[in-house]
Every structure is written in structure tokens, then in C-alpha cells.
Tab-separated table of C-alpha atoms and ligand atoms in Angstrom:
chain	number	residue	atom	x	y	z
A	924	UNK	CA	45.132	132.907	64.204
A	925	UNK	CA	44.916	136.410	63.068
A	926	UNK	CA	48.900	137.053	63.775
A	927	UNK	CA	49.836	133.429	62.811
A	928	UNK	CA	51.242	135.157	59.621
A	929	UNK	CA	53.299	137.761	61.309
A	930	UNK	CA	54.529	135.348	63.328
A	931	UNK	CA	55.919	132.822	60.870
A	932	UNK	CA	57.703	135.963	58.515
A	933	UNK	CA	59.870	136.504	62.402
A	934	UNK	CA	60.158	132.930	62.275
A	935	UNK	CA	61.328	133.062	58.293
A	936	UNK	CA	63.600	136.175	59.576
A	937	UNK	CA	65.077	134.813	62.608
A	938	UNK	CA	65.966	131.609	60.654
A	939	UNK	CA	67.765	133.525	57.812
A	940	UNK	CA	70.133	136.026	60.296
A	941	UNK	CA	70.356	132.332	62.246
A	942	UNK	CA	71.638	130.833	58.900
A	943	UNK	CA	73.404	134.123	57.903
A	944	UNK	CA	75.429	134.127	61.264
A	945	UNK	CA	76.308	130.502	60.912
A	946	UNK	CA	77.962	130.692	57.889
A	947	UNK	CA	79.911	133.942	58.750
A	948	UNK	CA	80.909	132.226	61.885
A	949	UNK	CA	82.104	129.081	59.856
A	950	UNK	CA	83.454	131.615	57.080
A	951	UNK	CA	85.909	132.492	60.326
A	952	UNK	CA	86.433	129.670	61.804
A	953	UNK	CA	87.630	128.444	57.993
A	954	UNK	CA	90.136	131.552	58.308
A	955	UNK	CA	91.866	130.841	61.211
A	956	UNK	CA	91.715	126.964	60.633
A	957	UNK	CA	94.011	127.776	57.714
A	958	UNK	CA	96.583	129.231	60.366
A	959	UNK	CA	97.129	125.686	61.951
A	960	UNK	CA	96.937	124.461	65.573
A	961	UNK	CA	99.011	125.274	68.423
A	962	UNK	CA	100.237	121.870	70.159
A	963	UNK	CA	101.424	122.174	73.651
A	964	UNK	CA	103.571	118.459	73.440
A	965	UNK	CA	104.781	117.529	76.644
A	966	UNK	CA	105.758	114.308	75.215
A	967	UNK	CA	109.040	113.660	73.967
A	968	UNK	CA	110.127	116.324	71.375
A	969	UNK	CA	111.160	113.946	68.524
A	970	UNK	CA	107.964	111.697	69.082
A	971	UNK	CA	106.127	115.136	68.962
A	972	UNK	CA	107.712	116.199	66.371
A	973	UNK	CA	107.750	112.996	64.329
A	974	UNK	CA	103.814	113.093	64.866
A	975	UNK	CA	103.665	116.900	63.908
A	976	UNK	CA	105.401	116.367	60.870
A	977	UNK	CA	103.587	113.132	59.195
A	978	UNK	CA	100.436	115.255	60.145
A	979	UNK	CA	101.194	118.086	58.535
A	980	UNK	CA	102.783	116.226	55.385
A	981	UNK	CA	99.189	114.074	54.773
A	982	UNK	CA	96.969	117.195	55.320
A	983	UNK	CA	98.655	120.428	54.618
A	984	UNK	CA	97.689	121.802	58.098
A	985	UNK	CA	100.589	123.834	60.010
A	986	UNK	CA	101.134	122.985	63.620
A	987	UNK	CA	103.035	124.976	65.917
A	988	UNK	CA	104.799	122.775	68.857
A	989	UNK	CA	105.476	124.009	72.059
A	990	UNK	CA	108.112	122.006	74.184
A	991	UNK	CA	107.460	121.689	78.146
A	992	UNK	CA	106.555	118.436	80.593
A	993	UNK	CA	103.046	117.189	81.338
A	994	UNK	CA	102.258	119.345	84.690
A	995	UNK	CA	104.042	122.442	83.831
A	996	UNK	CA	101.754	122.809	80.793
A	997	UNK	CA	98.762	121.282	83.089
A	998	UNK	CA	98.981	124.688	85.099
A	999	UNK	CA	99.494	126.735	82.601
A	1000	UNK	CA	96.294	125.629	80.175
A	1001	UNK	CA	94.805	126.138	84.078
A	1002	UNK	CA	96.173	129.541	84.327
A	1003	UNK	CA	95.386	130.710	80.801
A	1004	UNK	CA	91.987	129.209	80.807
A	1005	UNK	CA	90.246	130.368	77.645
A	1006	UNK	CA	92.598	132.449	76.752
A	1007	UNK	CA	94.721	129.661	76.171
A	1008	UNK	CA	96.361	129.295	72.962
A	1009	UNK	CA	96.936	125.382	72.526
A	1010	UNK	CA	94.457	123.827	70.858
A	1011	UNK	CA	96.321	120.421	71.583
A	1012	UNK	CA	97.640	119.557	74.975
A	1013	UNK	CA	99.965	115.880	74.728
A	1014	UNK	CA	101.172	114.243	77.613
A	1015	UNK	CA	103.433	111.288	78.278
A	1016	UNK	CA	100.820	110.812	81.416
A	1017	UNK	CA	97.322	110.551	82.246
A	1018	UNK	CA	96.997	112.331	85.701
A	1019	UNK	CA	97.887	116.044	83.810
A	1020	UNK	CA	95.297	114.965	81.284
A	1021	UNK	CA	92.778	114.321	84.312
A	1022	UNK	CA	93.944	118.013	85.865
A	1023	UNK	CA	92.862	119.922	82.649
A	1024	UNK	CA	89.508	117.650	82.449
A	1025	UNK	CA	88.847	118.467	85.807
A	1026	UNK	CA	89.017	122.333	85.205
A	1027	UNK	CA	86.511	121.406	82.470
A	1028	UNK	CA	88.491	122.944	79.713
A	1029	UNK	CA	88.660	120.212	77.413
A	1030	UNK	CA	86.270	119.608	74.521
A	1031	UNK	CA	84.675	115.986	73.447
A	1032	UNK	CA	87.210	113.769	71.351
A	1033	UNK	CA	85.490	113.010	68.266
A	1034	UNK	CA	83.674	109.645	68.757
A	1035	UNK	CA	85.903	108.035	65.439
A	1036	UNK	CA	88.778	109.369	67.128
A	1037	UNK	CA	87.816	107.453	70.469
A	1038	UNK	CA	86.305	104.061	68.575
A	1039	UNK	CA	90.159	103.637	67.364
A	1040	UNK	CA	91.258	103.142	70.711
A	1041	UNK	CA	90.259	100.065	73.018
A	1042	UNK	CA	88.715	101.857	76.064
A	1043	UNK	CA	91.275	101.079	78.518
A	1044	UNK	CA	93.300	102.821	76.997
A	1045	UNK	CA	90.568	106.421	77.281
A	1046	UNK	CA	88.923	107.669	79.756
A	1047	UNK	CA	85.083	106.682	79.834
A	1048	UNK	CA	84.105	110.501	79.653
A	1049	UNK	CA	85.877	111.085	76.330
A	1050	UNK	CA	87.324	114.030	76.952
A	1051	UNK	CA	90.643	112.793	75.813
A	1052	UNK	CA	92.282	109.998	74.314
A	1053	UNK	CA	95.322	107.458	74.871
A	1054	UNK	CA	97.896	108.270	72.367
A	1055	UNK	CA	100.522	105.664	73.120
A	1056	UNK	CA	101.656	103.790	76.565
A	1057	UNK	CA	104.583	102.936	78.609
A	1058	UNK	CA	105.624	100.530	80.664
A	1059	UNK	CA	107.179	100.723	84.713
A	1060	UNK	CA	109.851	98.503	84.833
A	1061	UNK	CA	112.996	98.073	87.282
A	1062	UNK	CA	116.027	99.073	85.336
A	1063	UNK	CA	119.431	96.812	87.105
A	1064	UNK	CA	123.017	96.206	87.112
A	1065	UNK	CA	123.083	92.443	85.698
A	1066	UNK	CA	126.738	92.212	86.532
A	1067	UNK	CA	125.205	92.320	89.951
A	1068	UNK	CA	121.673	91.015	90.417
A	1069	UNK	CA	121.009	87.716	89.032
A	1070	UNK	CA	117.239	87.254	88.364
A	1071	UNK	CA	116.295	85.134	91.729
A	1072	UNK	CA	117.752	88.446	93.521
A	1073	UNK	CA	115.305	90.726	91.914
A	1074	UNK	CA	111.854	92.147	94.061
A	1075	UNK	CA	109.238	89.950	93.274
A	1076	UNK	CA	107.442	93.334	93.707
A	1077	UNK	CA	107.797	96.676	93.161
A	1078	UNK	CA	107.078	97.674	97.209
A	1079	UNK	CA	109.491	94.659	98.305
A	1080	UNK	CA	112.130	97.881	97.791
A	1081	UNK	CA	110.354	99.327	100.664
A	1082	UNK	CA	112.176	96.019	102.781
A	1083	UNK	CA	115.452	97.798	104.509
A	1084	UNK	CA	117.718	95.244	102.316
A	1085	UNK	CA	117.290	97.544	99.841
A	1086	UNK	CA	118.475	100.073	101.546
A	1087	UNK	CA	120.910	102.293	98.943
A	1088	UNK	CA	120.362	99.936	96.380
A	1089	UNK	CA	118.079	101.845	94.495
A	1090	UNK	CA	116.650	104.637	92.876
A	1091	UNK	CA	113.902	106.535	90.888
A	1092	UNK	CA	113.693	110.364	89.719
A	1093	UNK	CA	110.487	111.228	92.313
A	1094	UNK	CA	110.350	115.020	91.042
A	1095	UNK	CA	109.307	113.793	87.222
A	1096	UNK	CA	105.453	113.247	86.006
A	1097	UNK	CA	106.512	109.316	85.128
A	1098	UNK	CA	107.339	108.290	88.388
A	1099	UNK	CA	104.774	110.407	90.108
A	1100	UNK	CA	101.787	108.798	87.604
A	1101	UNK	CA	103.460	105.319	89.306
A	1102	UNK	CA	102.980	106.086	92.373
A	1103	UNK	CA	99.138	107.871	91.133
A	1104	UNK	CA	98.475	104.322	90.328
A	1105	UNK	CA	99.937	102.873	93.427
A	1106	UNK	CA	97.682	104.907	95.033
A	1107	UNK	CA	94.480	103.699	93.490
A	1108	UNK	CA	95.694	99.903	93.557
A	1109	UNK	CA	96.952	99.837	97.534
A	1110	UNK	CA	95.285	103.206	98.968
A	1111	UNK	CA	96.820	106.051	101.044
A	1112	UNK	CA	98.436	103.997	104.386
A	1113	UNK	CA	100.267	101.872	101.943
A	1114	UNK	CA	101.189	104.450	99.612
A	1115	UNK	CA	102.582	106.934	102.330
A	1116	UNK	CA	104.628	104.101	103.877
A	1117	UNK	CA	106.099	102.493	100.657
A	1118	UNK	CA	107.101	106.681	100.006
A	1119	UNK	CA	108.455	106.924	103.542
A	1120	UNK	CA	110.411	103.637	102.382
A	1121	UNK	CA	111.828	105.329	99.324
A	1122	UNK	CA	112.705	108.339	100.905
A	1123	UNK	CA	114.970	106.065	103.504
A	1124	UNK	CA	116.099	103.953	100.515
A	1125	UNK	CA	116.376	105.104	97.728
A	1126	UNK	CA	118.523	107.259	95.642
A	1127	UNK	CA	117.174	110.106	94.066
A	1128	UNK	CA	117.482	111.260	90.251
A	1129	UNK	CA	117.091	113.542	87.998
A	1130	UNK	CA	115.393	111.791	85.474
A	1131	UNK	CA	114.725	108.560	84.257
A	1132	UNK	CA	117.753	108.756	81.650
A	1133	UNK	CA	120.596	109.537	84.843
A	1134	UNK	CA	118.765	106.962	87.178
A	1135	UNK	CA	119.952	104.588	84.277
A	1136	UNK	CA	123.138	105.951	83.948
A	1137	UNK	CA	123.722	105.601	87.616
A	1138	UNK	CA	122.805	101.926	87.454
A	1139	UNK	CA	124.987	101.194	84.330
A	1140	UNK	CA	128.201	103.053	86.496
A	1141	UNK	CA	127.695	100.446	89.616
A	1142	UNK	CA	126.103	103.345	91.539
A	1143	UNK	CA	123.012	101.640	92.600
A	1144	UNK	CA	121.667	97.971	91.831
A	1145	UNK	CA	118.674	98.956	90.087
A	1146	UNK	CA	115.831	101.853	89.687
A	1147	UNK	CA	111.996	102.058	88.721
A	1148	UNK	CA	111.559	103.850	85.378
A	1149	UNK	CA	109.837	103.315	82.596
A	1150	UNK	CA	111.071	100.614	79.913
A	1151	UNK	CA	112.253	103.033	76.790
A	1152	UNK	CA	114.936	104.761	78.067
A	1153	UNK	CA	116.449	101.559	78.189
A	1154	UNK	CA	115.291	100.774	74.378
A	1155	UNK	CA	115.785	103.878	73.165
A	1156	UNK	CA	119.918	103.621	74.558
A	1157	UNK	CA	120.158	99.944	73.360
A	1158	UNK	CA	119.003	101.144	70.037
A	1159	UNK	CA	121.867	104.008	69.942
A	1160	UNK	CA	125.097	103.634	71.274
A	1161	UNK	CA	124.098	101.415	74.420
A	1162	UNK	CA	126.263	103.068	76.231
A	1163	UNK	CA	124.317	104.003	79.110
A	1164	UNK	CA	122.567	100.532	79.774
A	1165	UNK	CA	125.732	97.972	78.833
A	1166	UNK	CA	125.567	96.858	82.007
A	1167	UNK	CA	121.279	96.655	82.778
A	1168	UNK	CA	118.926	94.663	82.212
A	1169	UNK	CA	114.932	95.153	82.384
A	1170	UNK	CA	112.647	93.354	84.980
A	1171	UNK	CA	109.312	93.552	84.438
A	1172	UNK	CA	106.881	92.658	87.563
A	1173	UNK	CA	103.862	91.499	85.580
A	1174	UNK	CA	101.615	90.182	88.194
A	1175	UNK	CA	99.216	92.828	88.420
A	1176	UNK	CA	101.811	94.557	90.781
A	1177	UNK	CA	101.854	98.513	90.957
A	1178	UNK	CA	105.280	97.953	89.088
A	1179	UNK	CA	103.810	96.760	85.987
A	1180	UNK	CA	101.487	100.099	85.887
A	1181	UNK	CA	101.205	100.741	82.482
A	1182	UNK	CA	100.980	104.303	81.902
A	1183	UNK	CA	98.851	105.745	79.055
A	1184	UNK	CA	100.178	109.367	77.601
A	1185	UNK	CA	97.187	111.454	76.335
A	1186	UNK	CA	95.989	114.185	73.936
A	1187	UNK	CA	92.983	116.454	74.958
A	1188	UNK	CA	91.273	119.314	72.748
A	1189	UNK	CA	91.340	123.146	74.377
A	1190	UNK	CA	87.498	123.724	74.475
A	1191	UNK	CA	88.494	126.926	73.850
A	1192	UNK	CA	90.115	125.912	70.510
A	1193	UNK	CA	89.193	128.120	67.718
A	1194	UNK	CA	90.299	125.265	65.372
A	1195	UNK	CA	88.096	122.728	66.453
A	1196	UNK	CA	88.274	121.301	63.580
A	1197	UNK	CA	92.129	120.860	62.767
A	1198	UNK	CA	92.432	119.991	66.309
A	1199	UNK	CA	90.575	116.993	65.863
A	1200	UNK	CA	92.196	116.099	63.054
A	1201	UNK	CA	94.901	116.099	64.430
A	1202	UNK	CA	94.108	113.402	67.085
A	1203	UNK	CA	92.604	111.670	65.145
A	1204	UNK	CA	95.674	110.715	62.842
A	1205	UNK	CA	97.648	110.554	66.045
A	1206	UNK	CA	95.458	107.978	66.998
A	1207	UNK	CA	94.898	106.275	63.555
A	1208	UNK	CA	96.428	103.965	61.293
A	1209	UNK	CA	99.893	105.819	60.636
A	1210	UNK	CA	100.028	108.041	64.108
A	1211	UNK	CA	99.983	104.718	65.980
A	1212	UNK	CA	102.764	103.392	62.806
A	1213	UNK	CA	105.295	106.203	64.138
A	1214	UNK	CA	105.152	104.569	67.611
A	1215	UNK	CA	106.384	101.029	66.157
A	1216	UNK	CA	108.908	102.211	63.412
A	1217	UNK	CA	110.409	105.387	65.174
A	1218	UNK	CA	112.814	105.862	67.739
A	1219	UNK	CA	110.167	106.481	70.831
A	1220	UNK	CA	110.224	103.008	71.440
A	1221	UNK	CA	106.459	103.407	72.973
A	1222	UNK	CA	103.521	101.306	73.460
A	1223	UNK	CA	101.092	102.198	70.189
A	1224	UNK	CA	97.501	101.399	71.512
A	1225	UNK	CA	95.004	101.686	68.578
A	1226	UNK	CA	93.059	98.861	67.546
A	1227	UNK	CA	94.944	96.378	66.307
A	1228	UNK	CA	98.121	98.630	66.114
A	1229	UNK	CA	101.149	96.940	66.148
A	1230	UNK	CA	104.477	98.299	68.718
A	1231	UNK	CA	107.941	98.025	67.847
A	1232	UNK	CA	108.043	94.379	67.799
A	1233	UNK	CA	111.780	94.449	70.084
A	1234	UNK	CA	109.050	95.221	72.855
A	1235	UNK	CA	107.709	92.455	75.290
A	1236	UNK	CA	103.950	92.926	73.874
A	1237	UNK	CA	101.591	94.909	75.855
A	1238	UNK	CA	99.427	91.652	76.465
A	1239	UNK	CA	102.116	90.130	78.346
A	1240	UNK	CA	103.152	92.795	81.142
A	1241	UNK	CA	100.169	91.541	83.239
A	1242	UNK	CA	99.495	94.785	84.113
A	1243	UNK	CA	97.351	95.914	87.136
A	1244	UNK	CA	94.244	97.346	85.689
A	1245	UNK	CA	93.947	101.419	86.808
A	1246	UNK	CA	91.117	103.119	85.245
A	1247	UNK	CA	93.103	106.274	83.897
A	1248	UNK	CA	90.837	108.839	84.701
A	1249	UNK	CA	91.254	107.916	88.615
A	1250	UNK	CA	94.662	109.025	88.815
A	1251	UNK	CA	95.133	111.911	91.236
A	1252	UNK	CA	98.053	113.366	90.729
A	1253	UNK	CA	96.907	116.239	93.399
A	1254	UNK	CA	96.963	113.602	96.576
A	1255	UNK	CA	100.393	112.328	94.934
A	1256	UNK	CA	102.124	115.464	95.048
A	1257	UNK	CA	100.640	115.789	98.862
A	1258	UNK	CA	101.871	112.700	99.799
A	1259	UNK	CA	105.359	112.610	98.416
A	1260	UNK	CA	105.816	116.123	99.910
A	1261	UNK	CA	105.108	114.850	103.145
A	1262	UNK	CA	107.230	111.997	102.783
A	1263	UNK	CA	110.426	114.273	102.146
A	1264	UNK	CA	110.520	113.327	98.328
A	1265	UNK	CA	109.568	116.898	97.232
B	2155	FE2	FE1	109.825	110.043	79.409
């Protein structure tokens, strides 16, 4: 009892420095919050950008974008571990999201960030969040497939009747997140042959833009991509998809995977705070708003958020249901090398 007093003042002195070094670290973390974020946006640049911008303009934050695709930056946040600087990594696909969250470098997504989304559309550990979706759809020449000519399913172009009918762009993050979700819906045997099919069958692109251009010019009869290109085209010059029409599988088939894009937090963020801010609007009321009056022609999937209403409606693609955070892009990559397509 004797030293209880002595013991309490270190108590009363370890609290103050305690309190003293909290608000000198929050003093500094203010400081370089007023620098803005760094976004690494693998996404498309102008929904990026649109995004960026609408932040920035509601909260006076600065952002910095950085352009690249979803793996590329994957590696690098990988490579650069905490010395990383993005504070916010987007993706137009989930498996590069589950390859940082795997390397544990991603921080908690605010839970109101996460209770905007429904949670198929985030991964149950909350380490990121859906910002928008997209749909897989077969992309063909309607001067040359009438509709009782199309695959009932998207590994009936495995059958050697397609053979050099059709093609995909293999190489690119959306086609390898389809066949990440193939993967988890048919397992490996059936995976590996419907690749081995492809390789034998199908044309290969670069990109899901010139596999549409290809159909549109009568090169092949159809290819697997995902549904915008096509919108985004129709809603420009058309050009480029005069001549195509969309078939969507529904079904629950692998073909109708719908593929949610992310946004993650750098743990090693030293705006924490702007960071999740930032996904936060992305996710909110007028982040989702951008997806249904802009050009991206993308899913939105908050609550209740509306898409671009030229869409068929999310509810209707009868897609196959993939929990997100399953996706291994890792055994993808492994098997499409072996089957020739890398
Ligand atoms: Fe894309």
C-alpha cells in the first residue's frame, strides 16, 4: 500500500506522454492527410477518373491516380509492401483484390462503407469492398447466328463445331477472373479441358474491345467478354458492334459469372482516413450514381443503387453464385499456361 501512490503518479505520467503522443501522431497524420491519397486505379481511366473527380469536388481532398491493370498493380503493392505508396488499390476484378488480401496488406473497410453494399457483392472478411460489377456475356455476328444457333452454355464452345468460330482475349484479368470462377463452379478436370478446348478453338485477342471488333468484321461468329464494351460502342459511334448482338447465358452457367471490381485500403496507408473516405463515396449514394449516368456502362451494386437503366438488370442475369473471395487467380494463371493460352 505504501507505494500505491508512487505508483498511480507513473500511471498519471504514462497516461499524459500516452495522450501527448497521440495527439502528435494525429497532429501528423492531419498533415499528410491534407496531401491527398494516392489511388492505384486499375479500372478504366475515365470511370477512375470520373470517381476521382466527384470525390475530390464534394470533399476538397486531392487524389493522385495512377493508371495500370488489376495484376500488374497486384504485384507491385506485393513488391513494394509497406513501402507502398497507394493508399487505394481499384480493380475491375476480384481475384487481384484476393492477391493483395492474401499478402495481408490491406486494412479493414470501414463497417458504413461495407453496410452500403449487399454482401455478395464483398468479401465476408471485409478487407475490401465491391465497387461496381460486370457481366460475361458472348459478344456475336447477328448477320450470322440466329438465336437457336447460340451455346446454350458457355463450355458448349469447348464442342469441336465451334472450332474457329470464336474468341476471347485469355492474356487480360476479365477473362482470366471467368475462367477463376469457372474454376470454383466446375473444378480443375473441367476447367483444364474446357482451356485445352479454347486453345484448339478459339481465336485469341488482344482485348475485349478487338475480340469485338473481330466479330463485327465477320472474323469470328462470336467471343466471351464482358457486356460494356458492347454498351459503351453502341453508345458512341457503334461502329465496332453494328453487326453484334449480346447473349447472355443466365442459367447459373459459368458464362453468366458476374464479376465484381474492388477497392482495398494499403494497411500501410498513412491517410487512413482520406482513404476511407474515399471508398466510402465510391461506394455511396453518388459513387454508385456515376456508374448509372456515365459512360462506364457498369453494374452499380450499393443498396438500392440503380445501373444505367439500357442494362438487362443485375437480378435477371441468373448468375452462378461465386463467393468472390474464392477466386484464385494463382491456379488460373497455372492452368491456362499449361493449356498453351499463356
Ligand atoms: Fe474492361
Amino acid at each position: 500500500m505504501t507505494n500505491f501512490p508512487s505508483r498511480l503518479s507513473r500511471a498519471f505520467a504514462l497516461a499524459a506522454s500516452l495522450l501527448a503522443a497521440t495527439s502528435l501522431a494525429t497532429g501528423a497524420a492531419h498533415a499528410q492527410d491534407a496531401e491527398g491519397i494516392v489511388v492505384y486505379n486499375a479500372q478504366h481511366e475515365s470511370l477512375g477518373r470520373a470517381w476521382i473527380d466527384a470525390f475530390t469536388k464534394e470533399t476538397g481532398i486531392k487524389v493522385t491516380m495512377r493508371q495500370g491493370s488489376d495484376m500488374q498493380f497486384a504485384n507491385q503493392i506485393i513488391q513494394e509492401g509497406d513501402a507502398s505508396p497507394a493508399d487505394v488499390f481499384l480493380t475491375e476484378n476480384s481475384p487481384a483484390m484476393t492477391l493483395v488480401d492474401g499478402a495481408g496488406l490491406f486494412a479493414p473497410i470501414d463497417a458504413d462503407t461495407l453496410a452500403q453494399l449487399p454482401d455478395n457483392y464483398r468479401p465476408a472478411d471485409g478487407m475490401w469492398t465491391g465497387v461496381a460489377a460486370r457481366t460475361t456475356v458472348f459478344a456475336y455476328d447477328k448477320t450470322k447466328l440466329s438465336e437457336d444457333k447460340l451455346p446454350k452454355s458457355m463450355l458448349d464452345l469447348a464442342d469441336p463445331n465451334w472450332k474457329g468460330r470464336w474468341g476471347a482475349a485469355p492474356a487480360g484479368a476479365d477473362f482470366q477472373a471467368i475462367v477463376s470462377a469457372l474454376l470454383e463452379l466446375k473444378g480443375e478436370e473441367a476447367t483444364a479441358a474446357w482451356l485445352k478446348a479454347l486453345k484448339e478453338n478459339a481465336t485469341p485477342y488482344k482485348g475485349n474491345s478487338v475480340a469485338m471488333k473481330a466479330v463485327n468484321a465477320g472474323e469470328i461468329e462470336g467471343a466471351i467478354i464482358y457486356h460494356y464494351y458492347w454498351f459503351g460502342d453502341q453508345a458512341k459511334t457503334g461502329e465496332n458492334s453494328k453487326n453484334v448482338a449480346l447473349h447472355y447465358f443466365k442459367n447459373e452457367d459459368p458464362g453468366a459469372f458476374v464479376s465484381v471490381s474492388g477497392g482495398g485500403i494499403l494497411k500501410s496507408s498513412q491517410h487512413m482516413k482520406d482513404a476511407q473516405a474515399f471508398l466510402k463515396f465510391v461506394t455511396g449514394k453518388a459513387g454508385q450514381q456515376i456508374l448509372k449516368d456515365g459512360d462506364s456502362y457498369e453494374y452499380a451494386v450499393g443498396n438500392g443503387a440503380e445501373s444505367n437503366p439500357k442494362l438487362v438488370p443485375l437480378a435477371d442475369l441468373d448468375a452462378p453464385k461465386v463467393e468472390a473471395s474464392k477466386l484464385n487467380s494463382k491456379k488460373v494463371t497455372d492452368l491456362m499456361t499449361a493449356a498453351g493460352l499463356l
